[in-house]
CSV table of N, CA and C in Angstrom, one decimal:
chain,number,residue,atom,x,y,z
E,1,UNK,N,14.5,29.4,37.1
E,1,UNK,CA,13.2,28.7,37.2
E,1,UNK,C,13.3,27.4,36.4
E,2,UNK,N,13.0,26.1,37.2
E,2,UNK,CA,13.0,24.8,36.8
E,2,UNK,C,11.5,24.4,36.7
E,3,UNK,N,11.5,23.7,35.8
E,3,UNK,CA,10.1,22.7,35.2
E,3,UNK,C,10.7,21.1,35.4
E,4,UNK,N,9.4,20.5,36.3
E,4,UNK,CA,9.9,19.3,36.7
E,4,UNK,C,8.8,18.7,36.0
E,5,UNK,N,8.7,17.9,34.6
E,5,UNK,CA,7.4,17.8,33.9
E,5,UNK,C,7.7,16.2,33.9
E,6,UNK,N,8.4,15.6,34.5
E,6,UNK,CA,8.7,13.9,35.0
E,6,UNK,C,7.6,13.2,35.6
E,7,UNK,N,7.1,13.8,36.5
E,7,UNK,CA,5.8,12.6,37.3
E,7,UNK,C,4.7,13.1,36.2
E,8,UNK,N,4.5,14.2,35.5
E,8,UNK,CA,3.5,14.4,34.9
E,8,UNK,C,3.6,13.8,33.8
E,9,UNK,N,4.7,13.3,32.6
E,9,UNK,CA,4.8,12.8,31.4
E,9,UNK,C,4.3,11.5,31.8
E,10,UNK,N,5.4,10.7,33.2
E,10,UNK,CA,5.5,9.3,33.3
E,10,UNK,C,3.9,8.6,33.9
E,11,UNK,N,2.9,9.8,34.5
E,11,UNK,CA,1.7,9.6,34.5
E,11,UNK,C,1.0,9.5,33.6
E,12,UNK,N,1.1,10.7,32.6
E,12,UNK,CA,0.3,10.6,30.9
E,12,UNK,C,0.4,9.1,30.2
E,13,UNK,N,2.1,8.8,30.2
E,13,UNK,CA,2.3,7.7,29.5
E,13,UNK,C,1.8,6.5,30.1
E,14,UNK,N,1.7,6.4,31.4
E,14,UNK,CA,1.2,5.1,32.2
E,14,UNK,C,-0.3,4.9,31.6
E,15,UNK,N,-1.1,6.2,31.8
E,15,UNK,CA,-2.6,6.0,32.0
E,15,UNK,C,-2.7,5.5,30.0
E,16,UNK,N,-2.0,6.5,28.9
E,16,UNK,CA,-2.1,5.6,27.6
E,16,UNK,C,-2.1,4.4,27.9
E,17,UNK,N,-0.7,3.7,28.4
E,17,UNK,CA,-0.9,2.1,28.5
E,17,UNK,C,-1.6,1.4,29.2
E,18,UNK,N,-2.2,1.8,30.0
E,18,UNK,CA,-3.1,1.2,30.9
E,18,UNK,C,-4.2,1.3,30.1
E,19,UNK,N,-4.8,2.5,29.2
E,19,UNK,CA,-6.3,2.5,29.0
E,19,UNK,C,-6.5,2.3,27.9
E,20,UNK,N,-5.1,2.2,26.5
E,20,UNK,CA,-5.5,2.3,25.2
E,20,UNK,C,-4.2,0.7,24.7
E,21,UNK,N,-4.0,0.0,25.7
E,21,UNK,CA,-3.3,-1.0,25.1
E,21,UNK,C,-3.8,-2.1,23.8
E,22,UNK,N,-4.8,-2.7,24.2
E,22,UNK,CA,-5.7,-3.5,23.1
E,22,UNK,C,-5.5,-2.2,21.8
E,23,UNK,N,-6.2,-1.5,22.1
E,23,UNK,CA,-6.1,-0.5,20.7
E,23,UNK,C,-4.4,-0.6,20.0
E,24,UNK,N,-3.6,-0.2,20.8
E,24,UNK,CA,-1.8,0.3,20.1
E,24,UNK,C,-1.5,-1.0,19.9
E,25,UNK,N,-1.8,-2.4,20.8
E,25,UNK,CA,-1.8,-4.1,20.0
E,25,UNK,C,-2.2,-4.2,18.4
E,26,UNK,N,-3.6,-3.6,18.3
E,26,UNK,CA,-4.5,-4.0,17.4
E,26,UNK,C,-3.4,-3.2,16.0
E,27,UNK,N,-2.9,-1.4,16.4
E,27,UNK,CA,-2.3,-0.8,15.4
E,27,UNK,C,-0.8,-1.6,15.0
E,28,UNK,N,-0.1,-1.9,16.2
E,28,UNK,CA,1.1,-2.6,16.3
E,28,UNK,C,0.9,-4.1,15.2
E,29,UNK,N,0.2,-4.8,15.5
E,29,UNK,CA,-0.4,-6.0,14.4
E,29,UNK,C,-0.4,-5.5,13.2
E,30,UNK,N,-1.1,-4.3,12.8
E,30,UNK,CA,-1.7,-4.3,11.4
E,30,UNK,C,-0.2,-3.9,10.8
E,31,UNK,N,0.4,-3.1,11.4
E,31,UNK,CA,1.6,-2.5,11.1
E,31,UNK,C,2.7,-3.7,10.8
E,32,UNK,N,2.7,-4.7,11.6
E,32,UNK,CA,3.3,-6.0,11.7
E,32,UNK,C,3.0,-6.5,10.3
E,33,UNK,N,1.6,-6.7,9.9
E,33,UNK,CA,0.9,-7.9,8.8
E,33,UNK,C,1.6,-6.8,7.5
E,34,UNK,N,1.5,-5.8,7.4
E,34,UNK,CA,2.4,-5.0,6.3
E,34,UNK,C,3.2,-5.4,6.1
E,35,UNK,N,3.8,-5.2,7.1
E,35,UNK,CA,5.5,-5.2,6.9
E,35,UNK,C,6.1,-6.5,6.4
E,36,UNK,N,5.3,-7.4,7.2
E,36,UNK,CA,5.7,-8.8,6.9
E,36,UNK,C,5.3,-9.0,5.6
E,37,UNK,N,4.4,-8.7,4.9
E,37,UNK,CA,3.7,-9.1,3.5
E,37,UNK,C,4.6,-8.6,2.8
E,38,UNK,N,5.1,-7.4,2.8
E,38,UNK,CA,6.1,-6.9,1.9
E,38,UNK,C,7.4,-7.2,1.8
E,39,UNK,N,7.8,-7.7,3.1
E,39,UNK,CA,8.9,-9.1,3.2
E,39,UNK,C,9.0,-10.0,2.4
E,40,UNK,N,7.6,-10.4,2.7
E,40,UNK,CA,7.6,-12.0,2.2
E,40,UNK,C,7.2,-11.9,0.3
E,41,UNK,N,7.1,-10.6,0.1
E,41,UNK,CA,7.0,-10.5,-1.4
E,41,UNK,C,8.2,-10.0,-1.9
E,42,UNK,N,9.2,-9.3,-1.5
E,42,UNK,CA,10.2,-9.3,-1.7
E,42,UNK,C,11.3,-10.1,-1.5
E,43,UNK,N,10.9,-10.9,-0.4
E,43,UNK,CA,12.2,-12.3,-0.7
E,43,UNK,C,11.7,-13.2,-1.5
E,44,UNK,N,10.1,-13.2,-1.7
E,44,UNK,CA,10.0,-13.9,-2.9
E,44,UNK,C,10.7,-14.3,-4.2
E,45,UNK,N,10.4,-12.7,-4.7
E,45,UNK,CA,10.9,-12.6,-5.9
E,45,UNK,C,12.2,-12.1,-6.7
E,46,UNK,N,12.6,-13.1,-7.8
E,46,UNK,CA,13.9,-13.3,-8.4
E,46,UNK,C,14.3,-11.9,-8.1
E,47,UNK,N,15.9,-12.1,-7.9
E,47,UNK,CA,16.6,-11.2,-7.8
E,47,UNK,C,16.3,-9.8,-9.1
E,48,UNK,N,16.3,-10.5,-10.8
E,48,UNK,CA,15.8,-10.4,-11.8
E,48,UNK,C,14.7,-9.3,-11.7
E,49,UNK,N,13.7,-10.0,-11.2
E,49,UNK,CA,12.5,-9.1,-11.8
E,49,UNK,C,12.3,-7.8,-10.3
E,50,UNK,N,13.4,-8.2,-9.1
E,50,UNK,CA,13.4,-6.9,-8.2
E,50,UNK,C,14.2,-5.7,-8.9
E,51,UNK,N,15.7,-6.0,-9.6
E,51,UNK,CA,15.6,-4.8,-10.3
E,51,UNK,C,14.8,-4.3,-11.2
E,52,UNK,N,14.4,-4.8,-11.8
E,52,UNK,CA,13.4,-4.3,-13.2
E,52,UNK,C,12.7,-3.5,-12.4
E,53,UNK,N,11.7,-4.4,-11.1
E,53,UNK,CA,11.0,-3.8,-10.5
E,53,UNK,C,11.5,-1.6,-10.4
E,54,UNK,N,12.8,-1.8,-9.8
E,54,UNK,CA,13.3,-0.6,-8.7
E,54,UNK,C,14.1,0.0,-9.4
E,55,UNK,N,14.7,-0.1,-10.3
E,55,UNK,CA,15.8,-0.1,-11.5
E,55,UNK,C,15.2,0.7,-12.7
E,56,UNK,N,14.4,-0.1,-13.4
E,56,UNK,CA,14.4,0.6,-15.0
E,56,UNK,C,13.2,2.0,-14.8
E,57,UNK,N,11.8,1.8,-13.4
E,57,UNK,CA,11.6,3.2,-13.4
E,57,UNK,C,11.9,4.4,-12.8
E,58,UNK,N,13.3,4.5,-12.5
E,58,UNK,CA,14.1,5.7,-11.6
E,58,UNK,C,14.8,6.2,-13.2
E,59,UNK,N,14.9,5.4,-14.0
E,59,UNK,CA,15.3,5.8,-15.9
E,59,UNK,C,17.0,6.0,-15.5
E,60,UNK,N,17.4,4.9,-14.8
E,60,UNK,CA,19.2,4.6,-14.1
E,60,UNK,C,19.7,4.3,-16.1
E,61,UNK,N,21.0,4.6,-16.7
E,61,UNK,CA,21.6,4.2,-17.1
E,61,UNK,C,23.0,4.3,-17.3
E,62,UNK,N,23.6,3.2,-18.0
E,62,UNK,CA,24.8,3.6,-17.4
E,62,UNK,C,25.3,3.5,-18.9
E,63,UNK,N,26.8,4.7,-19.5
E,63,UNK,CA,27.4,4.5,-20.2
E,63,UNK,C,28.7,4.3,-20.2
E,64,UNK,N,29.8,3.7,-20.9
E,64,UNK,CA,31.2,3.7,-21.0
E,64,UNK,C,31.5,4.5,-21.9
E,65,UNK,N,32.4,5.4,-21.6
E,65,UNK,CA,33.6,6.0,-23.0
E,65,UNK,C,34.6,4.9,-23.5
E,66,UNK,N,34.8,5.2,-24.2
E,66,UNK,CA,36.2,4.3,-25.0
E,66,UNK,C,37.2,5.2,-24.5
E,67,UNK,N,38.4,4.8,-24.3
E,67,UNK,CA,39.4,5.9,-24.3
E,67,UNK,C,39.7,6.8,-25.7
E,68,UNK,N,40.3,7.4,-25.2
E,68,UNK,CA,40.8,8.6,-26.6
E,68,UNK,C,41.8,8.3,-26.9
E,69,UNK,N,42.2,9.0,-28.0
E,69,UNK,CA,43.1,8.6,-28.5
E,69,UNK,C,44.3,9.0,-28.1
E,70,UNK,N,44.3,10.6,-27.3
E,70,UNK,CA,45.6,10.8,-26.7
E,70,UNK,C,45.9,10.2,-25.5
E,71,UNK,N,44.8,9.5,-24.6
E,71,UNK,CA,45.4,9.0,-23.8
E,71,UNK,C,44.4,7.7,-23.8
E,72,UNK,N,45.4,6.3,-24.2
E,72,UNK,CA,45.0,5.2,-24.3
E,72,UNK,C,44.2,4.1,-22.9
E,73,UNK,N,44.8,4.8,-22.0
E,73,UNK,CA,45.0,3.9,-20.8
E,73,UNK,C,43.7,4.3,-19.6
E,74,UNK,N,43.1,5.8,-20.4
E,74,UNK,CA,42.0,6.1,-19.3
E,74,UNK,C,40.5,5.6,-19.6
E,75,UNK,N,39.7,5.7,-18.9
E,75,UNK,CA,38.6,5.4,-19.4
E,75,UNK,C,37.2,5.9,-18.4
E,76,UNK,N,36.4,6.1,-18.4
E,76,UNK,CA,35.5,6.4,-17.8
E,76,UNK,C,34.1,6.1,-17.5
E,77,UNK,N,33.5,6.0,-16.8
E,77,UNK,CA,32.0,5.9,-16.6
E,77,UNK,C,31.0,6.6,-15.8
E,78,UNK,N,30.5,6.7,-16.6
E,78,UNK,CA,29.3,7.8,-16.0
E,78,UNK,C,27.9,7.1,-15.9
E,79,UNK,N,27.3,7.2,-14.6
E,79,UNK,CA,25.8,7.0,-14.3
E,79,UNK,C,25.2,8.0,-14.2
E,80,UNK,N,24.1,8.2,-15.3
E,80,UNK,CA,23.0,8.9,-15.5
E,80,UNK,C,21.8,8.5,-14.5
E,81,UNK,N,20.6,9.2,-14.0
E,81,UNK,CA,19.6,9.2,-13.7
E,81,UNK,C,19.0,9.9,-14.3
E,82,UNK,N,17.7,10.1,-14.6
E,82,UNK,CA,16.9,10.8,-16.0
E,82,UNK,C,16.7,11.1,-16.6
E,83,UNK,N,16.5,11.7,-17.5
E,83,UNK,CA,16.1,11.2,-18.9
E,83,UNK,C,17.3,11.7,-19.6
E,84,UNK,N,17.5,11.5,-21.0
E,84,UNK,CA,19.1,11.2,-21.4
E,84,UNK,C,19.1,12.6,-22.2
């Protein structure tokens, strides 16, 4: 048993765009004016104050070990995320 639900979707969808276009324009826009603002505030601003922004409250830090003393030549780093 086959379901041919093709003329019936490609109907549904036509009669949306035919009767609700202005409307999904009007949503499509506002969705545009977002996205664009948040663009244009983020390429704004210094590279600087975007990490600070995204950076210092996720509480990212990073530490170095010194090497040890039995083995001179290794060393390591570790990135922490939360609280220490």
């Amino acid at each position: 048993m086959t379901f041919d639900i093709g003329d019936g979707v490609d109907s549904a969808v036509n009669y949306v765009l035919d009767n609700f276009a202005p409307l999904l324009d009007l949503i499509a826009a506002a969705i545009g004016a977002v996205t664009n603002s948040i663009q244009a505030l983020l390429l704004a601003m210094p590279i600087s104050v975007g990490l600070a922004i995204f950076v210092l409250p996720c509480g990212a830090s990073v530490s170095a070990s010194r090497p040890s003393r039995a083995s001179p030549f290794s060393s390591s780093i570790t990135w922490g995320f939360g609280p220490p």
